[in-house]
PDB file of C-alpha atoms in Angstrom:
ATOM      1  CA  UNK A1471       0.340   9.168   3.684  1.00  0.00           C
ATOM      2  CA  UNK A1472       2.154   6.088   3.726  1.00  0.00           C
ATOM      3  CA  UNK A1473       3.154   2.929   6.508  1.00  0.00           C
ATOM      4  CA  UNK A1474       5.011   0.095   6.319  1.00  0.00           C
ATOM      5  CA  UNK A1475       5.022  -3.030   8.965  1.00  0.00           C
ATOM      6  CA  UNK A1476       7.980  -5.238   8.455  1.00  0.00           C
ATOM      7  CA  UNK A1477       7.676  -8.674   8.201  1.00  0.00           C
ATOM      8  CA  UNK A1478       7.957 -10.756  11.278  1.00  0.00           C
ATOM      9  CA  UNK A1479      11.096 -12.576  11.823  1.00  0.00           C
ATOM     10  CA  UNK A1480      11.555 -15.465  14.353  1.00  0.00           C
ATOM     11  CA  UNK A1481      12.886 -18.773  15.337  1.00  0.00           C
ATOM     12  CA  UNK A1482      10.732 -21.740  14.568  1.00  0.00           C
ATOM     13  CA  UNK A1483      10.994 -23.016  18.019  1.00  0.00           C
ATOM     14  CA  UNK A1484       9.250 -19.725  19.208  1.00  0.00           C
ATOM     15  CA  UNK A1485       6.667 -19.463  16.273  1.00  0.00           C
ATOM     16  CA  UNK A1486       3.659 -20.660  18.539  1.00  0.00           C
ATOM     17  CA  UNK A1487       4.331 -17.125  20.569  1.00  0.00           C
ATOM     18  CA  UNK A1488       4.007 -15.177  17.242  1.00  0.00           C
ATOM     19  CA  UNK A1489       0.282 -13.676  18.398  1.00  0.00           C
ATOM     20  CA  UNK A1490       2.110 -12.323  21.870  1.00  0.00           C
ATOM     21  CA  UNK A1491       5.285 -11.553  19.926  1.00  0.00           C
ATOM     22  CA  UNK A1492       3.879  -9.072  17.336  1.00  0.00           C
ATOM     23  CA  UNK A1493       3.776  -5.595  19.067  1.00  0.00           C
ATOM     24  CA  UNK A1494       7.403  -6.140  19.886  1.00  0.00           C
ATOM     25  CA  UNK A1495       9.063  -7.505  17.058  1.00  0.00           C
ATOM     26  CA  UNK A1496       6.854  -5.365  14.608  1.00  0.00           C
ATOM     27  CA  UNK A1497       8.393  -2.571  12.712  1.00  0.00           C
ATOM     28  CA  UNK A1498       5.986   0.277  11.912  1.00  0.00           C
ATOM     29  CA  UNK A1499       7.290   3.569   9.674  1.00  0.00           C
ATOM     30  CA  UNK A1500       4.639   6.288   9.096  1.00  0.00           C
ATOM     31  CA  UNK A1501       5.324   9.328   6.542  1.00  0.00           C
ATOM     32  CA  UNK A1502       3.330  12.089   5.182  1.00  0.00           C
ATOM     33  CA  UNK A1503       2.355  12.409   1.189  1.00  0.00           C
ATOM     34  CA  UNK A1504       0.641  15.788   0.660  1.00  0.00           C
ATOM     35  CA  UNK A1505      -2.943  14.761  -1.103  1.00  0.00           C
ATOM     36  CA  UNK A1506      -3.104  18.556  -2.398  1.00  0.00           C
ATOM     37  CA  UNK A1507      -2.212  22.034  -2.455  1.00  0.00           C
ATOM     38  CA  UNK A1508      -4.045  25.176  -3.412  1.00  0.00           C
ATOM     39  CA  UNK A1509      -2.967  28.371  -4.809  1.00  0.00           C
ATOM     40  CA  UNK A1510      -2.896  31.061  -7.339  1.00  0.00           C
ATOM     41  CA  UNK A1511      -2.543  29.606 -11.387  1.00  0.00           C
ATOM     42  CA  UNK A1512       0.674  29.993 -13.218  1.00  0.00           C
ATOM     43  CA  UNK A1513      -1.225  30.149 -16.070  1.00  0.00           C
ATOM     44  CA  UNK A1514      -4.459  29.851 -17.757  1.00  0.00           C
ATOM     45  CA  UNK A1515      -6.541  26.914 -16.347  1.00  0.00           C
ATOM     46  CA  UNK A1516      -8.970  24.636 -17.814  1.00  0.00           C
ATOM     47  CA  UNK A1517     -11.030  22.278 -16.271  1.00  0.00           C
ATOM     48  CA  UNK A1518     -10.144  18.824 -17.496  1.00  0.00           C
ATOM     49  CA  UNK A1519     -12.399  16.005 -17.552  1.00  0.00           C
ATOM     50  CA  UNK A1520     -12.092  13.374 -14.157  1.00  0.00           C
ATOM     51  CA  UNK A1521     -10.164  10.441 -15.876  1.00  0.00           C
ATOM     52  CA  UNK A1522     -11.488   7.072 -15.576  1.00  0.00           C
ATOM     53  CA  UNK A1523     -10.047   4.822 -12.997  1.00  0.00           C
ATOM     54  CA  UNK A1524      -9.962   1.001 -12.484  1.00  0.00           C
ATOM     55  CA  UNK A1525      -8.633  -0.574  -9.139  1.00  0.00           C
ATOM     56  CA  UNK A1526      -7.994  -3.642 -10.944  1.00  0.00           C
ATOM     57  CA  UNK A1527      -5.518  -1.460 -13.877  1.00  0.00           C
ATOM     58  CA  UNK A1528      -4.115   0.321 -10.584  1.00  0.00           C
ATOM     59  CA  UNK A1529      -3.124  -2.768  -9.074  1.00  0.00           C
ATOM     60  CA  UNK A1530      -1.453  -4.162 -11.777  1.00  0.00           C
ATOM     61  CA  UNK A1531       0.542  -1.035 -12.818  1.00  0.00           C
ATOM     62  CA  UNK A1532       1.742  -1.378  -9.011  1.00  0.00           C
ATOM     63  CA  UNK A1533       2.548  -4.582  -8.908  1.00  0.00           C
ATOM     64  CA  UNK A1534       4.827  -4.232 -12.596  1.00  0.00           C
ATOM     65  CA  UNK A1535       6.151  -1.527 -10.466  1.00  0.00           C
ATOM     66  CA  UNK A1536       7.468  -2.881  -7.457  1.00  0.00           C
ATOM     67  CA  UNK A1537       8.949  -5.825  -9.740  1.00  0.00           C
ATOM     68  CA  UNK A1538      10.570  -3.721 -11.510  1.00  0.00           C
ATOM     69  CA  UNK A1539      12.269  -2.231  -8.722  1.00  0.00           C
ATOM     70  CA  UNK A1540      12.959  -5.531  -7.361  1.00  0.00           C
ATOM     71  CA  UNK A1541      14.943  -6.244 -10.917  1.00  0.00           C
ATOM     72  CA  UNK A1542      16.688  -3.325 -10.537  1.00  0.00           C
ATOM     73  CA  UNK A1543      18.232  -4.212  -7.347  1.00  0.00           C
ATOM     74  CA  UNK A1544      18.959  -7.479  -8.404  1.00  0.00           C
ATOM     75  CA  UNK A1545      16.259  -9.630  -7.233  1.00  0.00           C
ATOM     76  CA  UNK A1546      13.784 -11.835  -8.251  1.00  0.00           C
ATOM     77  CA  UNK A1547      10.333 -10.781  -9.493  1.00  0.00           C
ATOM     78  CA  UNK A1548       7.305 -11.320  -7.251  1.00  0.00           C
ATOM     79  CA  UNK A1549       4.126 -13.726  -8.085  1.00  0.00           C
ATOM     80  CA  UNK A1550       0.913 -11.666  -8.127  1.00  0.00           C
ATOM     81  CA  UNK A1551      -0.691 -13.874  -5.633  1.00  0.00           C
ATOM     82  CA  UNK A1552      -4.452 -13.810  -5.620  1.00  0.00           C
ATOM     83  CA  UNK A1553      -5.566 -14.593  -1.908  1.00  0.00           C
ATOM     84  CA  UNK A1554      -2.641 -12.188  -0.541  1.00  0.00           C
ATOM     85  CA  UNK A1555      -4.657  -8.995  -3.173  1.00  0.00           C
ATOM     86  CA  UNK A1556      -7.802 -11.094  -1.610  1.00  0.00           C
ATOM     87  CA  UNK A1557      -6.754  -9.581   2.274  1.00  0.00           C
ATOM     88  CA  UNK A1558      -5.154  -6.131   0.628  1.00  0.00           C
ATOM     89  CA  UNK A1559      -8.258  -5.561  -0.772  1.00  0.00           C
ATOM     90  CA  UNK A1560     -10.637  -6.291   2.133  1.00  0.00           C
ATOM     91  CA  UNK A1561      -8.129  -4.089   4.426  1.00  0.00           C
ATOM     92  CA  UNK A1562      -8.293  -1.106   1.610  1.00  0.00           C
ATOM     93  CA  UNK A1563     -11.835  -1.616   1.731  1.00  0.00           C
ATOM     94  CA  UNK A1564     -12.309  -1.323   5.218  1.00  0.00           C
ATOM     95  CA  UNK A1565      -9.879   1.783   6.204  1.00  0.00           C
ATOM     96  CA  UNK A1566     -12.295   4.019   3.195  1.00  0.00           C
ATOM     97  CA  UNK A1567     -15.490   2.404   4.606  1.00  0.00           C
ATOM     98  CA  UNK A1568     -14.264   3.176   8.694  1.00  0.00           C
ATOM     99  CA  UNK A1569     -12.446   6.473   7.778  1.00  0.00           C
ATOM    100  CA  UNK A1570      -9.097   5.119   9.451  1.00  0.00           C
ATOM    101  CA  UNK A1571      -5.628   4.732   8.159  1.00  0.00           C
ATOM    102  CA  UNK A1572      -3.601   2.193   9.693  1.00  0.00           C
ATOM    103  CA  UNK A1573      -1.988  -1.576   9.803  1.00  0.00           C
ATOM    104  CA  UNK A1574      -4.499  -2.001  13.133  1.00  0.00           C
ATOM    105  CA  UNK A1575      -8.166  -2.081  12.207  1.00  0.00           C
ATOM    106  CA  UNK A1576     -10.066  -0.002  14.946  1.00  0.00           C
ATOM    107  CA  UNK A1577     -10.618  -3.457  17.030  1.00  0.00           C
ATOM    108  CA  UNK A1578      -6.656  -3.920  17.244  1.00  0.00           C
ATOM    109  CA  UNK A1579      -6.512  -6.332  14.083  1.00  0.00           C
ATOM    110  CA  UNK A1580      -3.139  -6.582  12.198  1.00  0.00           C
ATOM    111  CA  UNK A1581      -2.507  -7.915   9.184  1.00  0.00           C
ATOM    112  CA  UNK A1582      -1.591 -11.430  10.648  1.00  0.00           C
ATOM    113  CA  UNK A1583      -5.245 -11.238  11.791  1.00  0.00           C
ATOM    114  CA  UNK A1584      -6.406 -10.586   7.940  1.00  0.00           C
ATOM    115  CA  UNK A1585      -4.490 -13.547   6.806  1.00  0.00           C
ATOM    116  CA  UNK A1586      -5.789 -16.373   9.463  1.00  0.00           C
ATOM    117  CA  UNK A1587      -9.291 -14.772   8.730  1.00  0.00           C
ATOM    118  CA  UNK A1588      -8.586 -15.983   5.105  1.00  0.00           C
ATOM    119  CA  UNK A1589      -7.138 -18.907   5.880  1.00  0.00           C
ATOM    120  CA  UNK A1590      -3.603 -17.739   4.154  1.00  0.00           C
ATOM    121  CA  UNK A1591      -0.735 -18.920   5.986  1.00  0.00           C
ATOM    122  CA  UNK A1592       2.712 -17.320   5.473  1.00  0.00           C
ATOM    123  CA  UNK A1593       5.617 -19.290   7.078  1.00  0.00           C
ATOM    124  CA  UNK A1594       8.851 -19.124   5.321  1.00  0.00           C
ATOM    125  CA  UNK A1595      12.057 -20.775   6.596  1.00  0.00           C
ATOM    126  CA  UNK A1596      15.014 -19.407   5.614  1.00  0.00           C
ATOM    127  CA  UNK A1597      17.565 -21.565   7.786  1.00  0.00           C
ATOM    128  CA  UNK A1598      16.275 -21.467  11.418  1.00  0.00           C
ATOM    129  CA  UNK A1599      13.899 -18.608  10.970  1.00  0.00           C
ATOM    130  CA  UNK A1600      10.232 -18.419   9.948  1.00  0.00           C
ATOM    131  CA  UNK A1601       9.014 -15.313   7.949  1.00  0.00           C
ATOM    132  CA  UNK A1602       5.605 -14.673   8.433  1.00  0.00           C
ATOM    133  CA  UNK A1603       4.417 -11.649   6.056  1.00  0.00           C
ATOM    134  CA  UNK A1604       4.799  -7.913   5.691  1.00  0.00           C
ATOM    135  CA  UNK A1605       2.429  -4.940   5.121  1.00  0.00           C
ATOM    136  CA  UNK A1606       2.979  -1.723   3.068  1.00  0.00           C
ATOM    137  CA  UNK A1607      -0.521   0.642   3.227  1.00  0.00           C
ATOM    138  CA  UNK A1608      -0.644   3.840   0.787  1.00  0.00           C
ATOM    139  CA  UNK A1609      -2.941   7.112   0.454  1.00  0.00           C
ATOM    140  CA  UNK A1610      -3.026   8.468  -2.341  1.00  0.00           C
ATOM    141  CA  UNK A1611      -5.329  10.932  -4.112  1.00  0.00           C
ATOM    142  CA  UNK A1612      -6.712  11.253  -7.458  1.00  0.00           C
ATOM    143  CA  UNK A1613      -5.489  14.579  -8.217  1.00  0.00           C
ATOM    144  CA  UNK A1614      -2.236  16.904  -7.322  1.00  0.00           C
ATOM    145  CA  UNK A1615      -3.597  20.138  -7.152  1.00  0.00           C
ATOM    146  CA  UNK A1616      -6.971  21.682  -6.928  1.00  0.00           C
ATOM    147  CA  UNK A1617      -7.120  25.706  -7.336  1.00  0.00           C
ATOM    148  CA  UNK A1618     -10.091  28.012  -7.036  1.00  0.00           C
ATOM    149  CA  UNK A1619     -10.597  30.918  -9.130  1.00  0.00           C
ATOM    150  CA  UNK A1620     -13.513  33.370  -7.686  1.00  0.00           C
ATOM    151  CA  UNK A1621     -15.190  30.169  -6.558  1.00  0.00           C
ATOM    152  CA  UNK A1622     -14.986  28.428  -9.843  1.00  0.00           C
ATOM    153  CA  UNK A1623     -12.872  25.336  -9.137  1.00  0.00           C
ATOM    154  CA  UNK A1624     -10.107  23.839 -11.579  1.00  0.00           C
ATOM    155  CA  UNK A1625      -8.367  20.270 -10.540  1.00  0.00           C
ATOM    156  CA  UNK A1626      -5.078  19.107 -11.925  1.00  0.00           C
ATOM    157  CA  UNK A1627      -6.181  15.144 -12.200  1.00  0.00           C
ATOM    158  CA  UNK A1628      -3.789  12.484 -12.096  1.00  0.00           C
ATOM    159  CA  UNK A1629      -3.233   9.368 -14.411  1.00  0.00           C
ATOM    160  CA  UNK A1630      -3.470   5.830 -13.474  1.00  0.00           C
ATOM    161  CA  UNK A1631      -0.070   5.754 -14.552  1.00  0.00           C
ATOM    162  CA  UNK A1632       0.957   8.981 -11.922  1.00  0.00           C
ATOM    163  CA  UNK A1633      -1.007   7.231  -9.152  1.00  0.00           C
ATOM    164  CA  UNK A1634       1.325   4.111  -9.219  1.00  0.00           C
ATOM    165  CA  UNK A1635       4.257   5.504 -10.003  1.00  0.00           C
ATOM    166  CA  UNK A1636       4.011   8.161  -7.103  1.00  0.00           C
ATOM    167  CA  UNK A1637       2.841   5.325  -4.684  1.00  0.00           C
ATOM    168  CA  UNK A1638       5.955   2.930  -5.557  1.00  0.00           C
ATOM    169  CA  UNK A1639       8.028   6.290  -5.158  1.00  0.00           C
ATOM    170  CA  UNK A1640       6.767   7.140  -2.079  1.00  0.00           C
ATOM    171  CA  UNK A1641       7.348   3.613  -0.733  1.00  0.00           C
ATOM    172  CA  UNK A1642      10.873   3.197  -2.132  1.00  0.00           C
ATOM    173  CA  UNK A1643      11.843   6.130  -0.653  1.00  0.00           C
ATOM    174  CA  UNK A1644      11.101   5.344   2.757  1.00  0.00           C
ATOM    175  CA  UNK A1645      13.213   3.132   4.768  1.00  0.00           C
ATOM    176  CA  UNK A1646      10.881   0.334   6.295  1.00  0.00           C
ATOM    177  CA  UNK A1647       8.745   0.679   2.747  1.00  0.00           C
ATOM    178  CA  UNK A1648      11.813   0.176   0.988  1.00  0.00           C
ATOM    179  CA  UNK A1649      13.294  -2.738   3.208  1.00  0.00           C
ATOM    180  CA  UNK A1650       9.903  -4.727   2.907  1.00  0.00           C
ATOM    181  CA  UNK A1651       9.858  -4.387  -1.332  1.00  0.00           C
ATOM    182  CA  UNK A1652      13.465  -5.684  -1.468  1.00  0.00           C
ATOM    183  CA  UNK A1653      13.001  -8.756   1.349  1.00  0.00           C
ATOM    184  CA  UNK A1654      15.071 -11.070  -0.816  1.00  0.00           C
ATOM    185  CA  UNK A1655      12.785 -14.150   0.204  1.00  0.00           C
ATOM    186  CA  UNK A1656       9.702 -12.719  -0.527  1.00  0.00           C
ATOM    187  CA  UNK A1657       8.346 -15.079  -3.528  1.00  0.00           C
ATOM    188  CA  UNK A1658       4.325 -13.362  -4.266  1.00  0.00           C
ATOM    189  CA  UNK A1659       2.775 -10.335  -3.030  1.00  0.00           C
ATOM    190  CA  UNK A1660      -0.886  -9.212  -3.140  1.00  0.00           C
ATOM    191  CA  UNK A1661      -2.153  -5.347  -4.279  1.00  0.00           C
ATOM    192  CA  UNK A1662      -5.231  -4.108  -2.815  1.00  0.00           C
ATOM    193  CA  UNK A1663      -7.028  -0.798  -3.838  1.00  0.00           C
ATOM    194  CA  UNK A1664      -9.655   0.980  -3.106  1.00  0.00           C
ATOM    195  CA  UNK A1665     -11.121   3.956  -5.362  1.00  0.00           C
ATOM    196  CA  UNK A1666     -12.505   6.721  -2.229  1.00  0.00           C
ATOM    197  CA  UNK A1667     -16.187   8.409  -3.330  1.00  0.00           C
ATOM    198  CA  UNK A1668     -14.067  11.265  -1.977  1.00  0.00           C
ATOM    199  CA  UNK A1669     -11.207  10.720  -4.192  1.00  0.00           C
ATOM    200  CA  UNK A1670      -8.854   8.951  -1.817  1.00  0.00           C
ATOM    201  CA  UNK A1671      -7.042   5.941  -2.872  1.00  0.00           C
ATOM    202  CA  UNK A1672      -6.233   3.505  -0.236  1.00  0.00           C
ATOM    203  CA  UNK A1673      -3.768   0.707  -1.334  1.00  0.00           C
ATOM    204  CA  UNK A1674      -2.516  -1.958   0.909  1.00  0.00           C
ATOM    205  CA  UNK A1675       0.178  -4.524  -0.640  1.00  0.00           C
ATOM    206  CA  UNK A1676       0.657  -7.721   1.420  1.00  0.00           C
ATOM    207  CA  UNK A1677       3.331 -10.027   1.050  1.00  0.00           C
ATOM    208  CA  UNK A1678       4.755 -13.361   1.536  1.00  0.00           C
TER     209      UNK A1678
END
């Protein structure tokens, strides 16, 4: 499961209304990534050991990611920035801790919130408007498949390496995902994950 809030656009002159402003001008796209499926083998199954996984390694195989879809397209790479994967983290964090997935923590906070509470500000000016941030959140699992064989249970793990490239995927093929990565005046973003004791892998990436 994936969701995307756009960055918020406006004009300088109205930038003091941004806090009343952000239900309305926010963009929000939610889509569904299957964790799992279940069902008979194809063949003979082995249980493979649970590989070893390291938010920190996750993080940076996303960020290379998303830059290098950003080349791609003809833009410029983004600056890991360390108080933006500060917030991502915290909001990761918080969604496995409270069991909810979503830009709004359960008191109504958005990610504007996360970033006064930090003490980040994002204002960029691109002529006469300011750009204030953007939010892509991610849930991914550590394994594709899990099958059970006369209650003997067999799990097809995934790789650091799958986990990112499936979560970039799944971002860059959704619209308001997608329109967020290649912002043209984005200059850093921040990656946030958080390794689930249930196997879930929340990942927030924040930008600016």
């Amino acid at each position: 499961m994936q969701s995307s809030r756009s960055g918020i656009s406006i004009f300088h002159a109205r930038t003091v209304l941004f806090g009343l402003l952000l239900a309305a001008l926010s963009i929000v796209s939610i889509s569904c990534h299957a964790p799992y499926s279940t069902g008979r083998p194809d063949g003979p199954l082995k249980h493979r050991p649970k590989p070893v996984l390291r938010a920190p390694d996750l993080e940076k195989r996303i960020h290379a990611l998303i830059n290098r879809e950003r080349v791609r397209h003809g833009l410029s790479p983004l600056a890991a920035n360390d108080a933006l994967a500060r917030i991502a983290r915290g909001h990761s964090k918080d969604m496995a801790s409270r069991r909810y997935f979503s830009h709004d923590s359960p008191e109504g906070h958005d990610f504007s919130y996360r970033y006064r509470q930090d003490g980040y500000t994002c204002a960029l000016r691109i002529g006469k408007t300011v750009h204030m941030g953007a939010e892509n959140i991610f849930l991914n699992v550590r394994y594709n498949s899990v099958t059970t064989v006369n209650g003997d249970v067999f799990y097809d793990w995934n790789s650091g390496e799958q986990i990112a490239e499936t979560t970039v995927r799944g971002w860059m093929d959704s619209p308001g995902h997608r329109k967020n990565i290649l912002t043209p005046h984005w200059r850093g973003e921040g990656i946030g994950v958080f390794l689930s004791p249930d196997d879930k892998i929340y990942i927030t990436q924040n930008f600016c």
